[in-house]
XYZ file of C-alpha atoms in Angstrom:
358
model
C -162.606 260.919 136.045
C -161.460 257.433 135.059
C -158.117 257.105 133.371
C -158.337 256.054 129.737
C -156.918 252.627 128.882
C -156.534 251.470 125.300
C -156.176 247.808 124.361
C -153.851 247.510 121.392
C -152.879 244.630 119.118
C -153.151 243.468 115.510
C -156.732 244.706 115.377
C -158.359 245.734 112.138
C -156.256 243.231 110.149
C -159.153 240.858 109.284
C -157.880 238.074 111.532
C -160.370 236.172 113.685
C -157.975 235.376 116.534
C -156.956 238.982 117.062
C -160.539 240.236 116.929
C -161.504 237.530 119.440
C -158.960 238.996 121.888
C -160.490 242.440 121.923
C -164.051 241.057 122.005
C -163.216 238.920 125.055
C -161.487 241.801 126.832
C -164.381 244.180 126.187
C -166.865 241.600 127.496
C -164.838 241.459 130.726
C -163.389 244.972 130.880
C -164.865 245.764 134.286
C -163.172 242.805 135.983
C -159.929 242.759 133.964
C -159.334 246.527 134.028
C -161.273 247.863 137.039
C -161.317 251.622 137.446
C -160.425 252.401 133.812
C -162.316 253.796 130.860
C -161.501 250.882 128.512
C -161.338 251.374 124.752
C -159.821 249.548 121.777
C -157.062 251.052 119.649
C -158.273 250.080 116.191
C -159.171 251.938 112.991
C -162.649 253.480 112.949
C -162.923 254.004 109.210
C -166.442 253.753 107.826
C -165.078 253.264 104.326
C -164.264 249.659 103.398
C -161.591 251.024 101.059
C -159.793 252.692 103.966
C -160.223 249.619 106.188
C -158.554 247.489 103.538
C -155.866 250.111 102.943
C -155.047 250.152 106.681
C -154.402 246.400 106.659
C -152.510 246.321 103.375
C -148.804 245.663 103.184
C -146.666 248.445 101.752
C -146.004 252.099 102.514
C -149.603 253.368 102.455
C -150.787 250.791 104.971
C -147.755 251.411 107.195
C -148.419 255.164 107.214
C -152.068 254.682 108.146
C -151.139 252.326 110.981
C -148.462 254.735 112.218
C -150.924 257.647 112.222
C -153.448 255.618 114.235
C -150.735 254.508 116.662
C -149.712 258.107 117.362
C -153.350 259.183 117.748
C -154.101 256.516 120.356
C -150.784 256.903 122.188
C -151.506 260.610 122.637
C -154.887 259.859 124.224
C -154.095 256.872 126.413
C -153.043 256.922 130.035
C -152.273 253.222 129.667
C -151.656 251.105 126.566
C -152.224 247.372 127.047
C -150.941 244.852 124.533
C -154.002 242.647 124.310
C -153.213 239.116 123.221
C -151.216 237.333 120.563
C -147.631 236.856 119.477
C -146.936 240.559 119.864
C -143.543 240.470 121.572
C -141.034 238.897 119.235
C -139.106 242.136 118.968
C -139.978 245.808 118.875
C -140.695 247.391 115.530
C -143.372 249.199 113.573
C -146.174 250.921 115.480
C -145.156 249.364 118.810
C -141.681 250.867 118.540
C -143.217 254.227 117.644
C -145.535 254.158 120.675
C -142.624 253.316 122.949
C -140.493 256.155 121.579
C -143.372 258.586 122.126
C -144.001 257.441 125.715
C -141.742 260.078 127.384
C -143.780 262.761 125.613
C -147.243 261.227 125.950
C -146.514 259.868 129.479
C -148.152 256.611 128.489
C -147.767 253.566 130.736
C -147.589 250.071 129.239
C -148.752 246.599 130.135
C -149.687 243.348 128.421
C -152.245 240.597 128.914
C -152.466 237.239 127.170
C -149.338 237.593 125.067
C -146.621 235.231 123.909
C -142.991 236.247 124.347
C -140.564 235.199 121.631
C -139.143 233.586 119.682
C -136.665 236.291 118.756
C -134.931 236.346 115.397
C -131.865 238.242 116.629
C -130.047 239.408 119.738
C -131.068 242.961 118.824
C -134.776 242.049 118.857
C -134.358 240.338 122.208
C -132.519 243.317 123.691
C -135.252 245.750 122.627
C -137.971 243.455 123.959
C -136.148 243.260 127.301
C -136.010 247.059 127.524
C -139.686 247.361 126.571
C -140.756 244.814 129.195
C -138.934 246.733 131.899
C -141.557 249.490 131.534
C -144.581 247.215 131.993
C -146.812 247.752 135.014
C -148.674 244.491 134.368
C -147.766 241.313 132.506
C -149.981 238.266 131.970
C -148.678 235.655 129.518
C -150.578 232.837 127.861
C -148.216 229.859 128.095
C -145.422 228.314 130.160
C -142.786 229.043 127.514
C -143.568 232.756 127.755
C -143.320 232.574 131.542
C -139.797 231.192 131.182
C -138.939 233.895 128.630
C -140.300 236.612 130.910
C -138.100 235.333 133.727
C -135.070 235.149 131.467
C -135.676 238.735 130.324
C -135.876 240.046 133.874
C -139.672 240.351 134.139
C -140.381 237.119 136.011
C -141.354 238.923 139.219
C -144.256 240.658 137.422
C -145.372 237.905 135.045
C -148.368 235.673 135.692
C -149.620 232.706 133.685
C -153.229 233.280 132.665
C -153.715 231.231 129.513
C -155.153 232.563 126.278
C -157.504 235.551 126.424
C -159.997 233.512 124.375
C -160.812 231.682 127.632
C -162.594 234.828 128.850
C -165.058 234.951 125.953
C -168.699 234.007 126.524
C -169.239 231.319 123.891
C -172.620 230.643 122.278
C -174.538 227.637 123.569
C -173.512 224.373 121.910
C -176.422 222.253 120.681
C -176.484 218.566 121.580
C -175.344 216.375 118.708
C -175.532 212.624 118.154
C -171.891 211.973 117.254
C -172.568 208.243 117.198
C -174.869 208.549 114.181
C -173.991 208.231 110.524
C -173.889 211.975 109.827
C -170.826 213.979 110.792
C -170.012 217.676 110.490
C -166.261 218.223 110.625
C -164.279 221.422 110.506
C -161.011 222.196 108.757
C -159.318 225.418 109.876
C -156.240 225.986 107.694
C -153.596 228.692 107.945
C -152.357 230.137 104.667
C -148.832 231.087 105.849
C -148.325 227.484 107.000
C -149.403 226.021 103.639
C -148.046 228.359 100.952
C -147.875 225.717 98.217
C -151.185 223.956 99.017
C -149.549 220.529 99.260
C -150.179 220.302 102.982
C -153.873 220.982 102.467
C -154.072 218.290 99.793
C -152.402 215.810 102.156
C -154.813 216.575 105.011
C -157.814 216.133 102.705
C -156.443 212.855 101.330
C -155.835 211.576 104.875
C -159.428 212.406 105.811
C -160.665 210.339 102.879
C -158.695 207.282 104.025
C -159.766 207.686 107.668
C -163.450 208.071 106.794
C -163.372 205.001 104.541
C -161.637 202.987 107.261
C -164.203 204.066 109.863
C -167.138 202.724 107.875
C -168.661 206.157 107.289
C -169.968 207.162 103.876
C -168.237 210.215 102.430
C -171.497 211.759 101.252
C -172.711 211.656 104.872
C -169.757 213.724 106.050
C -169.923 217.502 105.703
C -166.662 219.403 106.000
C -166.891 223.072 106.919
C -163.710 224.883 105.873
C -163.036 228.091 107.791
C -161.205 231.102 106.393
C -160.334 232.695 109.741
C -158.057 235.297 108.178
C -159.686 237.219 105.326
C -156.839 239.651 104.667
C -156.882 240.196 100.915
C -153.148 239.554 100.488
C -152.155 236.964 103.093
C -155.487 235.512 104.231
C -156.923 232.010 104.078
C -159.419 232.431 101.219
C -157.290 230.749 98.566
C -156.341 227.723 100.651
C -159.928 227.355 101.916
C -161.288 227.408 98.365
C -158.752 224.781 97.294
C -159.748 222.573 100.229
C -163.453 222.808 99.386
C -162.768 221.988 95.742
C -160.603 218.996 96.679
C -163.061 217.665 99.250
C -166.002 218.042 96.863
C -164.128 216.111 94.184
C -163.508 213.384 96.791
C -167.235 212.979 97.429
C -167.639 215.044 100.597
C -170.140 217.818 101.124
C -167.996 220.907 101.716
C -168.540 224.625 102.224
C -166.622 227.711 103.383
C -167.306 229.846 106.439
C -165.517 233.178 106.193
C -164.672 235.569 109.013
C -166.610 238.596 107.816
C -167.725 241.934 109.275
C -165.699 241.268 112.447
C -168.454 238.809 113.457
C -166.579 236.878 116.142
C -169.734 235.439 117.660
C -170.936 233.868 114.412
C -167.636 232.104 113.792
C -167.608 230.835 117.392
C -171.162 229.581 116.929
C -170.256 227.718 113.745
C -167.195 226.106 115.331
C -169.260 225.149 118.365
C -171.664 223.091 116.225
C -168.959 220.821 114.801
C -168.574 217.138 115.686
C -164.810 217.458 115.347
C -162.217 219.876 113.991
C -158.796 219.763 112.342
C -157.159 223.046 113.310
C -154.014 224.592 111.922
C -154.971 228.094 113.046
C -154.241 228.303 116.776
C -157.545 229.956 117.595
C -159.398 227.372 115.596
C -157.993 224.866 118.085
C -158.563 227.044 121.155
C -162.177 227.879 120.308
C -162.856 224.199 119.530
C -161.378 223.235 122.894
C -163.313 225.845 124.867
C -166.536 224.956 123.011
C -166.214 221.257 123.847
C -165.473 220.211 120.265
C -162.936 217.357 119.852
C -160.015 218.541 117.735
C -156.690 217.735 116.161
C -154.038 220.427 116.232
C -151.624 220.511 113.319
C -148.805 222.592 114.735
C -146.883 225.033 112.562
C -145.466 227.334 115.264
C -144.058 227.266 118.774
C -147.245 228.889 120.141
C -149.295 225.885 118.921
C -147.028 223.404 120.679
C -147.111 225.536 123.835
C -150.916 225.389 123.915
C -150.961 221.639 123.247
C -148.515 221.117 126.132
C -150.501 223.407 128.409
C -153.755 221.453 128.057
C -152.182 218.000 127.780
C -153.405 217.268 124.253
C -152.919 213.528 123.583
C -150.128 212.755 121.119
C -152.554 210.998 118.775
C -154.439 214.295 118.350
C -151.314 216.307 117.568
C -149.837 216.520 114.069
C -147.167 218.723 112.534
C -146.465 220.170 109.115
C -143.872 217.388 108.681
C -146.222 214.507 109.567
C -146.239 211.590 107.149
C -149.534 210.556 105.465
C -149.917 207.622 107.870
C -149.639 209.986 110.854
C -152.237 212.334 109.375
C -154.570 209.408 108.780
C -154.030 208.214 112.362
C -154.922 211.641 113.751
C -158.133 211.738 111.706
C -159.020 208.220 112.911
C -158.480 209.234 116.540
C -160.693 212.289 116.016
C -163.451 210.213 114.411
C -163.339 207.683 117.267
C -163.750 210.465 119.799
C -162.226 208.533 122.689
C -159.297 210.894 123.473
C -159.417 214.290 125.149
C -157.007 216.840 126.668
C -155.819 216.205 130.217
C -156.869 219.691 131.374
C -160.605 220.293 131.096
C -161.820 223.459 129.311
C -163.696 224.529 132.450
C -160.524 224.447 134.550
C -158.557 226.305 131.880
C -161.256 229.001 131.707
C -161.576 229.235 135.493
C -157.850 229.812 135.913
C -157.922 232.482 133.221
C -160.789 234.351 134.877
C -159.053 234.214 138.251
C -155.699 235.487 136.939
C -156.988 238.146 134.558
C -159.324 239.556 137.198
C -156.717 239.834 139.941
């Protein structure tokens, strides 16, 4: 009988990037986890009320997540942390699973994760101890490789890139990007823009860049993606503000929401864009892997690590501190379409498949 392996992460939290991880791993479970009965540790509630309660902040949500964590830990021979910024300390359900390991005899590993940054020496110490129990460790960026080495796990760590590189993306239709019609994407991140001012600045910069390029605003459609639809901390509010602002500016604008865990539909919609402005990391990664030119507006170390990894040109990289002129310049570079990352998507994906399958 095959040993049972559960992939665990921030699943069931209404976030596109995290759901993309488990979809990609399930598509490739036979090559990434040969010899195991592979399953996903996520809530199986049929009730939408319970699904929302599981993801909610507060005591009720924490208790539901803890109960699920214990249930899966008791049934797993191996628990694999599957993607994301999941090792910045050790708390919550992950800490509970680790404490139960001597009883459940669960082994641990991780694929496609980031390590750090740590907010305290205590968090770093607990992460070091946790890593020492890992049978397998694949990280997604060079910074995490250095952190793994510093924390004593360098001999087991391998650099595989983001798990999203394993996903089988929908076919991208041919588009005439030299014509007068453009379909652009804006993929904001609510935690990075809590007061909406950053969103307003990005929209204003687009208006200037489009006018300077000779395009007509009414011939430019902007698709705004809400990639996190968590009812408390998701992107719905910022996406709605962006659509309202862009419409008032004379653009055609609409929202695409991540709904019903439909990873494939969101990937398909991103893949049809002529260009994308991504704040969400997996908005940028899916654009890259789908062959869509993109600007990354970095708000976190993991964004900068990805930009460095693929050699994203400086003119296509913005930050949350960028001045209006810099934002306008990034939009202009995107509209010109004459810059691209140094590392091709095919090479990035090929390396990922080789590392994750070995």
